[in-house]
N, CA, C and O atoms as a Maestro MAE file, in Angstrom:
{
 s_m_m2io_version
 :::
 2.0.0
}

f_m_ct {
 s_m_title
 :::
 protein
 m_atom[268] {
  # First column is atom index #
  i_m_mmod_type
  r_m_x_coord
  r_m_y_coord
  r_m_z_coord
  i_m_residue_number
  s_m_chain_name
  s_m_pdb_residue_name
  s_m_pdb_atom_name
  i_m_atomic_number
  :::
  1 25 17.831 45.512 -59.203 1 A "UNK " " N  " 7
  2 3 16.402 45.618 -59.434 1 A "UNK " " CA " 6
  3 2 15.849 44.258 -59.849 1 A "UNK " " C  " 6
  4 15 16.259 43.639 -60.831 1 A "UNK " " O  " 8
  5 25 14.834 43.819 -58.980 2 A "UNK " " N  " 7
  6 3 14.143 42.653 -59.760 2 A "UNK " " CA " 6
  7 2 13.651 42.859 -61.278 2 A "UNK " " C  " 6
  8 15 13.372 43.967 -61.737 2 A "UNK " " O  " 8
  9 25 13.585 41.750 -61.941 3 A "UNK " " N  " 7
  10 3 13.420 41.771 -63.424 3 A "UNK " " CA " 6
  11 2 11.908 41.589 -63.496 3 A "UNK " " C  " 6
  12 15 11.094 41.195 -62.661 3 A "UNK " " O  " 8
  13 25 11.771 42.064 -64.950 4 A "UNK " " N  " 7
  14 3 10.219 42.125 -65.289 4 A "UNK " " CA " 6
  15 2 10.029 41.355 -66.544 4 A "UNK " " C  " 6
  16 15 10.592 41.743 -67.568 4 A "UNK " " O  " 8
  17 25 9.415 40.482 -66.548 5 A "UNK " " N  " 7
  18 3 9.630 38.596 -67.015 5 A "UNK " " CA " 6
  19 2 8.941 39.206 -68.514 5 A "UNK " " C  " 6
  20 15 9.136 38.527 -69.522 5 A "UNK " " O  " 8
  21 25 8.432 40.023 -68.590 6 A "UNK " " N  " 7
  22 3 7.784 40.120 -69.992 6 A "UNK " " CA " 6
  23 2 9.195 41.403 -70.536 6 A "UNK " " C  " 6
  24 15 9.267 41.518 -71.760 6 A "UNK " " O  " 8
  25 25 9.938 42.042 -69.939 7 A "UNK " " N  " 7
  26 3 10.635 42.765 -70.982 7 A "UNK " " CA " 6
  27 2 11.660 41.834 -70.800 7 A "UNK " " C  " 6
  28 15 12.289 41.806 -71.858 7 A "UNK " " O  " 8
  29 25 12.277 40.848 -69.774 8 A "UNK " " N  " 7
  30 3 12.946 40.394 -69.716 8 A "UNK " " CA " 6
  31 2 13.197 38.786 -69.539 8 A "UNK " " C  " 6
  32 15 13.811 38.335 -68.571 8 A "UNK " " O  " 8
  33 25 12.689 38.026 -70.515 9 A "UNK " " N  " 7
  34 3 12.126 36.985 -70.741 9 A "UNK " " CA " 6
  35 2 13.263 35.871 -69.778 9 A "UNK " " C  " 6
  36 15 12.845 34.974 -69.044 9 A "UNK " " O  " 8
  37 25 14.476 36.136 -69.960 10 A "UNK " " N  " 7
  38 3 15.523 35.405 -69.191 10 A "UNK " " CA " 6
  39 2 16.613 36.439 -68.886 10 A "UNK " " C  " 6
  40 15 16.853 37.389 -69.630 10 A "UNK " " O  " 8
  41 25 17.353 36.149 -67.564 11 A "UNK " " N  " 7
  42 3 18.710 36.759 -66.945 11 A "UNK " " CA " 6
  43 2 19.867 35.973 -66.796 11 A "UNK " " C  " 6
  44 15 19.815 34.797 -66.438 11 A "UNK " " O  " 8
  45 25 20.850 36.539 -67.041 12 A "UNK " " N  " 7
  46 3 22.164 35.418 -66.952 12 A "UNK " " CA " 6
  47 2 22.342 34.910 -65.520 12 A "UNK " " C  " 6
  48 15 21.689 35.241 -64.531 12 A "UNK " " O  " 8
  49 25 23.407 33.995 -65.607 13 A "UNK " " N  " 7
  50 3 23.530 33.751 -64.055 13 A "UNK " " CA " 6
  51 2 23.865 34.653 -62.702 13 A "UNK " " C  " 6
  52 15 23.490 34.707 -61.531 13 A "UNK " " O  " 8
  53 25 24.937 35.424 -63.709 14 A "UNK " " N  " 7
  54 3 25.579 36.298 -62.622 14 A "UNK " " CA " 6
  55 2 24.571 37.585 -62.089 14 A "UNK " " C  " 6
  56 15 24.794 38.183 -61.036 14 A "UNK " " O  " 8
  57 25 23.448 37.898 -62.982 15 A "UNK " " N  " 7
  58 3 22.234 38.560 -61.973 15 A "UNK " " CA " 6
  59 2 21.492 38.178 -61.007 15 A "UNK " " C  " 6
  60 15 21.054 38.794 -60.036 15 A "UNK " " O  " 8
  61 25 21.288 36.228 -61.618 16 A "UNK " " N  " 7
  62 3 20.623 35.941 -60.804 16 A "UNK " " CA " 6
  63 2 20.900 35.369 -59.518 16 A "UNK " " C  " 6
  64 15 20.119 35.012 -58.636 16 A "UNK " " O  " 8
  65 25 22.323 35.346 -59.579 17 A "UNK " " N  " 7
  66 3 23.173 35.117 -58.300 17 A "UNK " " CA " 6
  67 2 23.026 36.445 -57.402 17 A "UNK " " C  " 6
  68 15 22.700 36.238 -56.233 17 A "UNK " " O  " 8
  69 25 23.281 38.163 -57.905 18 A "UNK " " N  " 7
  70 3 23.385 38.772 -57.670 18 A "UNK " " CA " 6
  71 2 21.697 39.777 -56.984 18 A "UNK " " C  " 6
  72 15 21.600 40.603 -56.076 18 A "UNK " " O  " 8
  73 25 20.909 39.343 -57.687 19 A "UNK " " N  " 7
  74 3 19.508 39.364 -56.816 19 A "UNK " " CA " 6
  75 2 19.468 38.218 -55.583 19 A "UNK " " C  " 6
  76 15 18.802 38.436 -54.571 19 A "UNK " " O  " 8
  77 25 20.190 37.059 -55.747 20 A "UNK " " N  " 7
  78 3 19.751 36.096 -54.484 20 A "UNK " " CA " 6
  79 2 20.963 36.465 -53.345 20 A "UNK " " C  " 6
  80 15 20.935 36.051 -52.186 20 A "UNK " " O  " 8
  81 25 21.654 37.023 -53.712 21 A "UNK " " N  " 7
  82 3 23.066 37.326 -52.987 21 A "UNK " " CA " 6
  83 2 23.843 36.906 -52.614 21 A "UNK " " C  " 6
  84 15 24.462 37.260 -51.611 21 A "UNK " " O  " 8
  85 25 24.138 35.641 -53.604 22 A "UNK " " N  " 7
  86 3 24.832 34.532 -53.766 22 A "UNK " " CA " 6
  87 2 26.010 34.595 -54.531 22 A "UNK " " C  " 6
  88 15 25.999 35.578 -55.272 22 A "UNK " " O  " 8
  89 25 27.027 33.901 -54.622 23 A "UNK " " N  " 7
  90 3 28.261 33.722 -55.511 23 A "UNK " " CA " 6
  91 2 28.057 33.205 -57.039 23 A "UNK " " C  " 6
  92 15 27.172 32.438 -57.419 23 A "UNK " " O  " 8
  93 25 28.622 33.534 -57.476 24 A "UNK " " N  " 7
  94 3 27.988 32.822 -59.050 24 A "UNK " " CA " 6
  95 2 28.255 31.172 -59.055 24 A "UNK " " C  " 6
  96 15 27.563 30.186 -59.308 24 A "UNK " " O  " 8
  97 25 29.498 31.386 -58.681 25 A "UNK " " N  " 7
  98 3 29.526 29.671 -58.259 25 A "UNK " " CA " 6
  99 2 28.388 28.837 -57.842 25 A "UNK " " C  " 6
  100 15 27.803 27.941 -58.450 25 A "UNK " " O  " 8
  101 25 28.179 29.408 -56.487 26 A "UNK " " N  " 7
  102 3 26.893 28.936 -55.792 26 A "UNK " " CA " 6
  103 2 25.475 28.789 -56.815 26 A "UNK " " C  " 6
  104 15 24.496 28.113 -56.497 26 A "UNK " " O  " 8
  105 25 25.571 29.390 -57.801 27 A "UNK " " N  " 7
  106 3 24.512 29.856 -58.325 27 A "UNK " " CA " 6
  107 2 24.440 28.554 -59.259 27 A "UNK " " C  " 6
  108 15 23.500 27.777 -59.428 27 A "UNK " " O  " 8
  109 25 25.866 28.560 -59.870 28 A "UNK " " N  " 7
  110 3 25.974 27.314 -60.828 28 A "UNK " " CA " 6
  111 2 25.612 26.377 -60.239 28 A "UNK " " C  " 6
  112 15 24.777 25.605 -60.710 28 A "UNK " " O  " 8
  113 25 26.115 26.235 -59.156 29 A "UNK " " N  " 7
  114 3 26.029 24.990 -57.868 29 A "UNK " " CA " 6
  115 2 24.540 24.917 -57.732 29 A "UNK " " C  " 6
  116 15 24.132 23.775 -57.516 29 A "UNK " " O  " 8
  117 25 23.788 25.688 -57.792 30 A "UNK " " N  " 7
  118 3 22.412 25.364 -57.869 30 A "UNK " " CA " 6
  119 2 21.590 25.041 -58.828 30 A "UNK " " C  " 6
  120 15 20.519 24.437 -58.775 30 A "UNK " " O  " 8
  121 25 22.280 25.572 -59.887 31 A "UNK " " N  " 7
  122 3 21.357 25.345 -61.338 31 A "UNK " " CA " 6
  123 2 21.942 23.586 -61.682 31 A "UNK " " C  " 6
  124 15 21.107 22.907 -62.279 31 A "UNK " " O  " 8
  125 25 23.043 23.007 -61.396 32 A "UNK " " N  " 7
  126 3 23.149 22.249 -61.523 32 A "UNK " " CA " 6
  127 2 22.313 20.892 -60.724 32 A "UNK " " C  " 6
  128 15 22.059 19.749 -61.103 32 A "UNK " " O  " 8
  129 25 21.984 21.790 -59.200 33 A "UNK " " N  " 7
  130 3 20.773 20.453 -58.258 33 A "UNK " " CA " 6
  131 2 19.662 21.002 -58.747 33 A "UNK " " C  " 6
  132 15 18.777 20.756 -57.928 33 A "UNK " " O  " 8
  133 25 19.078 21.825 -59.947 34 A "UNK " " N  " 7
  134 3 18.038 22.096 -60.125 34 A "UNK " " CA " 6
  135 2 17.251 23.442 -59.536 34 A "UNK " " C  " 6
  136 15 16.474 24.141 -60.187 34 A "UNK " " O  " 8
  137 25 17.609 23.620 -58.255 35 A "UNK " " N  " 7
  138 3 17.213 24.422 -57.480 35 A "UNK " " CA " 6
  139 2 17.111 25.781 -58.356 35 A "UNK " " C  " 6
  140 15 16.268 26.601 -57.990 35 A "UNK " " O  " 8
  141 25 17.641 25.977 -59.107 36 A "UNK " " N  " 7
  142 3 17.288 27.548 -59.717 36 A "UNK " " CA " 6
  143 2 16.870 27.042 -61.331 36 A "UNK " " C  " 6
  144 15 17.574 26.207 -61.898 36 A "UNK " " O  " 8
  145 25 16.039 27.449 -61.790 37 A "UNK " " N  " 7
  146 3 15.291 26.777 -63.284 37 A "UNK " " CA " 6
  147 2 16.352 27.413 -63.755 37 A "UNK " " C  " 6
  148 15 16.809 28.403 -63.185 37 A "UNK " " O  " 8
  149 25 16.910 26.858 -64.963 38 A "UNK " " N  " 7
  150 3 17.432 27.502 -66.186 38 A "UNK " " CA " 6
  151 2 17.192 26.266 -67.402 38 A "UNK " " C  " 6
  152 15 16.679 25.166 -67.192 38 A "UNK " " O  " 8
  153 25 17.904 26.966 -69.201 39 A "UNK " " N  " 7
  154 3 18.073 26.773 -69.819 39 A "UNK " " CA " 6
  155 2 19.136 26.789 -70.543 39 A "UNK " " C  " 6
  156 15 19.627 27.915 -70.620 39 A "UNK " " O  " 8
  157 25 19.717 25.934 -71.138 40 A "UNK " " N  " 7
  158 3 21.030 25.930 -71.785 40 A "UNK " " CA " 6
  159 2 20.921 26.503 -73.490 40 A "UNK " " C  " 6
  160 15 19.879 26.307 -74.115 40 A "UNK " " O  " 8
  161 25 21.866 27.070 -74.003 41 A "UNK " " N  " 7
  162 3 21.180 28.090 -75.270 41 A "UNK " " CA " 6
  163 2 23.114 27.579 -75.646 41 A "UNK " " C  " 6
  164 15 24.147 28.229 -75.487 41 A "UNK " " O  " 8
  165 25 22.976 26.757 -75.953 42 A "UNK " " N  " 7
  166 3 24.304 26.761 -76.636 42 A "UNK " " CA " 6
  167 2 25.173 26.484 -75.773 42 A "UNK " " C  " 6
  168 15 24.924 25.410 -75.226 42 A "UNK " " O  " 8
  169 25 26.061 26.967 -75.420 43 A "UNK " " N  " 7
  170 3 27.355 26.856 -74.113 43 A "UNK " " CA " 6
  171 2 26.878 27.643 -73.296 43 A "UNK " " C  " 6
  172 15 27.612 28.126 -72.435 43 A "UNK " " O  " 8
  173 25 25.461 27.981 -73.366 44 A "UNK " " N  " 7
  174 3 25.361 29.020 -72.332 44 A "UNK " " CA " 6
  175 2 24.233 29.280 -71.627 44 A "UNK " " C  " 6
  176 15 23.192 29.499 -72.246 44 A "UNK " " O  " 8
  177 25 24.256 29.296 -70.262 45 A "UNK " " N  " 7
  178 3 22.678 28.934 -69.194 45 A "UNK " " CA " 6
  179 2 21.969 29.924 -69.007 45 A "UNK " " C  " 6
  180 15 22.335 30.594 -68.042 45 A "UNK " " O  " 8
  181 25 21.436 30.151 -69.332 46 A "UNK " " N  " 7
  182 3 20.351 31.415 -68.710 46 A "UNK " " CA " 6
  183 2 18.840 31.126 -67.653 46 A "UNK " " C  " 6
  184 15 18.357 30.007 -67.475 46 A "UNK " " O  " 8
  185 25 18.537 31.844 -67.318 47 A "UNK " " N  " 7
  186 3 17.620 31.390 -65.839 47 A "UNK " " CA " 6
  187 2 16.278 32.206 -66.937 47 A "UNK " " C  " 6
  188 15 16.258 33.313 -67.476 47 A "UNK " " O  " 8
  189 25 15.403 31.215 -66.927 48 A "UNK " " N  " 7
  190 3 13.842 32.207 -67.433 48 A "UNK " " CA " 6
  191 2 13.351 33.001 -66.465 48 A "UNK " " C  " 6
  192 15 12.789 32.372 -65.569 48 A "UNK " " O  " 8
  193 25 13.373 34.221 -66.334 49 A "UNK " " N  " 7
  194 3 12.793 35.305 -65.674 49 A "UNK " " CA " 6
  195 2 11.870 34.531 -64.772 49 A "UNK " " C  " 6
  196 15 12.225 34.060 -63.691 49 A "UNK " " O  " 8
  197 25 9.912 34.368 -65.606 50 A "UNK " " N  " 7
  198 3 8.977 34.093 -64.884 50 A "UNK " " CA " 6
  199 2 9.645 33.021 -63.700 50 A "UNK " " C  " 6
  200 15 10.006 33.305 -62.558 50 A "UNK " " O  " 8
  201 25 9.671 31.762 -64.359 51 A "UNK " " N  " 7
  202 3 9.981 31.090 -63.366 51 A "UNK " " CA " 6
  203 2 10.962 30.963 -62.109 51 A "UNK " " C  " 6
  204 15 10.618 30.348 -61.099 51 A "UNK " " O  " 8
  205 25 12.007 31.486 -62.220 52 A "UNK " " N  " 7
  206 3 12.683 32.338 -61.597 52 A "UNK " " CA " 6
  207 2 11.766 33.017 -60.466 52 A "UNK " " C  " 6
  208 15 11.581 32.378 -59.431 52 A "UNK " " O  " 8
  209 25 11.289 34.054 -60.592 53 A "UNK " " N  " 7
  210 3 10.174 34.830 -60.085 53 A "UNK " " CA " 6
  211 2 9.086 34.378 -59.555 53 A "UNK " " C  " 6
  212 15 8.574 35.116 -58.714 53 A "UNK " " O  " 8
  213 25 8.421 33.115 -59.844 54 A "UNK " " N  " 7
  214 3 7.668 32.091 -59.300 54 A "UNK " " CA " 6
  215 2 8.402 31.538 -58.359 54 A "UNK " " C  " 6
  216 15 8.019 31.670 -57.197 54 A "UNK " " O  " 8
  217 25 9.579 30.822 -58.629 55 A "UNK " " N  " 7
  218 3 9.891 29.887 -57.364 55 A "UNK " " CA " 6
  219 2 10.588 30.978 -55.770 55 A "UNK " " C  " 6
  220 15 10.469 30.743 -54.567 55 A "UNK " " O  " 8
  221 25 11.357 32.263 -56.569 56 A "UNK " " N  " 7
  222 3 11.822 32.694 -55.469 56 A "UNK " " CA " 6
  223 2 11.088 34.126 -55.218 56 A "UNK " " C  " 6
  224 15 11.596 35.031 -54.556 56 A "UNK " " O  " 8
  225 25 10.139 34.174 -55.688 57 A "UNK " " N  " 7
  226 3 8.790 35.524 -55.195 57 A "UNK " " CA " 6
  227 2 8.903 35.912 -53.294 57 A "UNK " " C  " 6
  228 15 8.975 37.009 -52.742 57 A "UNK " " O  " 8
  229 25 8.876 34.503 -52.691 58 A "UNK " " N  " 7
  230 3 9.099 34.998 -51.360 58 A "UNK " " CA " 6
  231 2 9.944 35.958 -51.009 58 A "UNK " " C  " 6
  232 15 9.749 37.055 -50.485 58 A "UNK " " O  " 8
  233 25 11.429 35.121 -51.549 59 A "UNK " " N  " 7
  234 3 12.883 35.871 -51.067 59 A "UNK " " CA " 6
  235 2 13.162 36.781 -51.529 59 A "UNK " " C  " 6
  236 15 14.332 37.139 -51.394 59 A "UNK " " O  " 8
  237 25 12.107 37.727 -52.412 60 A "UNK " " N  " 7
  238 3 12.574 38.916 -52.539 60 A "UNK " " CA " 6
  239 2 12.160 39.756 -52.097 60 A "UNK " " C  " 6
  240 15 11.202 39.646 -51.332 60 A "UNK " " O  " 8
  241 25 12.894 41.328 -52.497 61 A "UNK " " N  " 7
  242 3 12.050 42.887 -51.972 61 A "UNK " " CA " 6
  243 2 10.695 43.083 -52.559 61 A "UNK " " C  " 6
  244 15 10.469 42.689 -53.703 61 A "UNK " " O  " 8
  245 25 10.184 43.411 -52.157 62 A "UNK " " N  " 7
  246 3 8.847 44.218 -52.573 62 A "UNK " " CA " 6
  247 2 9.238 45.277 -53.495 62 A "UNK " " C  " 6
  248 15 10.164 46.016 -53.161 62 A "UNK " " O  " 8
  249 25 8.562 45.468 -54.780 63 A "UNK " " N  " 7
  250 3 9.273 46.507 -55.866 63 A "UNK " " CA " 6
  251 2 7.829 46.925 -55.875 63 A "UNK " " C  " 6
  252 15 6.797 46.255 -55.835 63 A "UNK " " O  " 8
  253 25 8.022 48.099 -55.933 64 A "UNK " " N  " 7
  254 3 6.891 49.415 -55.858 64 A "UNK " " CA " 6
  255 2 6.898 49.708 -57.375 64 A "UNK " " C  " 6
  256 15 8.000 49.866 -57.901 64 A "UNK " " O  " 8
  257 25 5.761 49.800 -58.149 65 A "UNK " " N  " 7
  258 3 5.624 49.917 -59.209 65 A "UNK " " CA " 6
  259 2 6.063 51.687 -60.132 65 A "UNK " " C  " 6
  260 15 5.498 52.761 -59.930 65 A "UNK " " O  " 8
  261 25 6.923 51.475 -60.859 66 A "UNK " " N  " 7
  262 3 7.067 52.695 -60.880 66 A "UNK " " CA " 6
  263 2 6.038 53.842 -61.231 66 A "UNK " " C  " 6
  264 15 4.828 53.619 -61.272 66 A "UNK " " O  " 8
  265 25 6.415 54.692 -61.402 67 A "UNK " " N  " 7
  266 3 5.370 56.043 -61.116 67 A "UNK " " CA " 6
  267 2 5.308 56.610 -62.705 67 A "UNK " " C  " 6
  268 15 4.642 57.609 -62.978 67 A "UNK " " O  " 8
  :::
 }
 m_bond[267] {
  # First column is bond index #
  i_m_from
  i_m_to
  i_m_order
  :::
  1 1 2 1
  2 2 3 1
  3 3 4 2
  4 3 5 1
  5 5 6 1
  6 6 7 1
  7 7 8 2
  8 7 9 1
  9 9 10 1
  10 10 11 1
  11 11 12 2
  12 11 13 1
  13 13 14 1
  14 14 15 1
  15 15 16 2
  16 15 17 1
  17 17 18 1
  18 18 19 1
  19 19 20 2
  20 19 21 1
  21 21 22 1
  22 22 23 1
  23 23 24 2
  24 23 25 1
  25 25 26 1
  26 26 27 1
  27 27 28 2
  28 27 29 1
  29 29 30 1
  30 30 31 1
  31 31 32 2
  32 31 33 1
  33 33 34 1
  34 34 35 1
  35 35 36 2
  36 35 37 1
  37 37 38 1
  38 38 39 1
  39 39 40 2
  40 39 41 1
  41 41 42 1
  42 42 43 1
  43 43 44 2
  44 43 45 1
  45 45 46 1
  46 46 47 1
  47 47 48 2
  48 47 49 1
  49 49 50 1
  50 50 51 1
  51 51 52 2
  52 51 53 1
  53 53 54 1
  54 54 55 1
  55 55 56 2
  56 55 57 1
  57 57 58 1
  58 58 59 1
  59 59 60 2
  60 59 61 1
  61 61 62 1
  62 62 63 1
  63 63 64 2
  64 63 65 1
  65 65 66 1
  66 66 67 1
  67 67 68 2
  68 67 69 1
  69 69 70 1
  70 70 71 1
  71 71 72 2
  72 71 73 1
  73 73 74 1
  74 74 75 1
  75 75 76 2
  76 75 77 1
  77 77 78 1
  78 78 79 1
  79 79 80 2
  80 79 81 1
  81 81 82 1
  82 82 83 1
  83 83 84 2
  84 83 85 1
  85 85 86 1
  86 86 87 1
  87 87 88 2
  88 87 89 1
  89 89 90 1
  90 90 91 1
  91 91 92 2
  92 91 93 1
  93 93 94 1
  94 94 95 1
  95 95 96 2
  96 95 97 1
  97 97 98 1
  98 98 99 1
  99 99 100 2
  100 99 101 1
  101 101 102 1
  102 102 103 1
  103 103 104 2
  104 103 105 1
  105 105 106 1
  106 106 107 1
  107 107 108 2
  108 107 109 1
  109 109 110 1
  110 110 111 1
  111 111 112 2
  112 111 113 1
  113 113 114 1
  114 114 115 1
  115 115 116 2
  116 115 117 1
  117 117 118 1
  118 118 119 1
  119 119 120 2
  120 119 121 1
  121 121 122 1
  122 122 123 1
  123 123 124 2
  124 123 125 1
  125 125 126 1
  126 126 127 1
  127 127 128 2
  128 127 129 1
  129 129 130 1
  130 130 131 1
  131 131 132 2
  132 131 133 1
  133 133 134 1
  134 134 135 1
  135 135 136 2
  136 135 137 1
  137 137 138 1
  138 138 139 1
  139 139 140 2
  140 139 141 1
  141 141 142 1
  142 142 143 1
  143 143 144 2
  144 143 145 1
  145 145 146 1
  146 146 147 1
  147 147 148 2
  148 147 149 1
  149 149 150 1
  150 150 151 1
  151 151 152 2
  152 151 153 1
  153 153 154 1
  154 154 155 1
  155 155 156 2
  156 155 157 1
  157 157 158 1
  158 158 159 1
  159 159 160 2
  160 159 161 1
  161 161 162 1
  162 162 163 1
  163 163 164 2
  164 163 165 1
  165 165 166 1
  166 166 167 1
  167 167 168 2
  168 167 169 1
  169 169 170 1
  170 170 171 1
  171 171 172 2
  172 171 173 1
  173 173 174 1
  174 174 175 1
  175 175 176 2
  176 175 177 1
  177 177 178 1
  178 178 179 1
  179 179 180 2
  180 179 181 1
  181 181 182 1
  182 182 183 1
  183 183 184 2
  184 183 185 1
  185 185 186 1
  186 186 187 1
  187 187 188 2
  188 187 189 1
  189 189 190 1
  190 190 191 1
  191 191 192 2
  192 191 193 1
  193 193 194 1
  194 194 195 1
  195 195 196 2
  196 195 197 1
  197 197 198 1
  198 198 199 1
  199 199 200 2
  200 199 201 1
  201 201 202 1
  202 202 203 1
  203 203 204 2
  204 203 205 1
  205 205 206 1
  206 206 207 1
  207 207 208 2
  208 207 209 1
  209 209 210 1
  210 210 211 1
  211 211 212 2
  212 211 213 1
  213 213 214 1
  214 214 215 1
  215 215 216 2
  216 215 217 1
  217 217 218 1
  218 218 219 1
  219 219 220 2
  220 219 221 1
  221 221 222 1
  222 222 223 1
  223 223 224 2
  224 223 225 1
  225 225 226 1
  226 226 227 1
  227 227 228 2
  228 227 229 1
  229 229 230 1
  230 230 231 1
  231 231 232 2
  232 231 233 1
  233 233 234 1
  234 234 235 1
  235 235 236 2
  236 235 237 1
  237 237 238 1
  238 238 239 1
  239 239 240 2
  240 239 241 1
  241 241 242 1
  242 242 243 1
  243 243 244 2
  244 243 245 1
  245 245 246 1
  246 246 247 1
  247 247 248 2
  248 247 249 1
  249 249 250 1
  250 250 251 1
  251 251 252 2
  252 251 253 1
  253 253 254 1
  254 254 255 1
  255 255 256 2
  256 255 257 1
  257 257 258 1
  258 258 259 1
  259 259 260 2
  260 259 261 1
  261 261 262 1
  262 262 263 1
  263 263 264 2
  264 263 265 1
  265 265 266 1
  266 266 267 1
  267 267 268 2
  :::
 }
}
């Protein structure tokens, strides 16, 4: 399920590999050329939701608002 940037302010890598349908590797491999925004929180990267959601809004599904 795509994330919703206000309950979910940031996602770890391995979701956000797993929404792009990518390897986590790959994923690292990207956060490292920049290509995917994140933040480092200690030893540990997390991707900020919004922006996230801003840069790759194209490449995703259409999520129907729930009911």
């Amino acid at each position: 399920a795509i994330p919703n940037a206000a309950a979910e302010p940031t996602i770890t890598v391995k979701r956000t590999a797993a929404i792009l349908d990518i390897s986590i590797r790959h994923a690292y491999t990207a956060i490292e050329r920049g290509e995917i925004p994140s933040i480092r929180v200690g030893r540990k990267i997390v991707v900020p939701t919004a922006r996230f959601l801003a840069k790759y809004s194209d490449l995703l599904p259409e999520q129907t608002p729930a009911a």
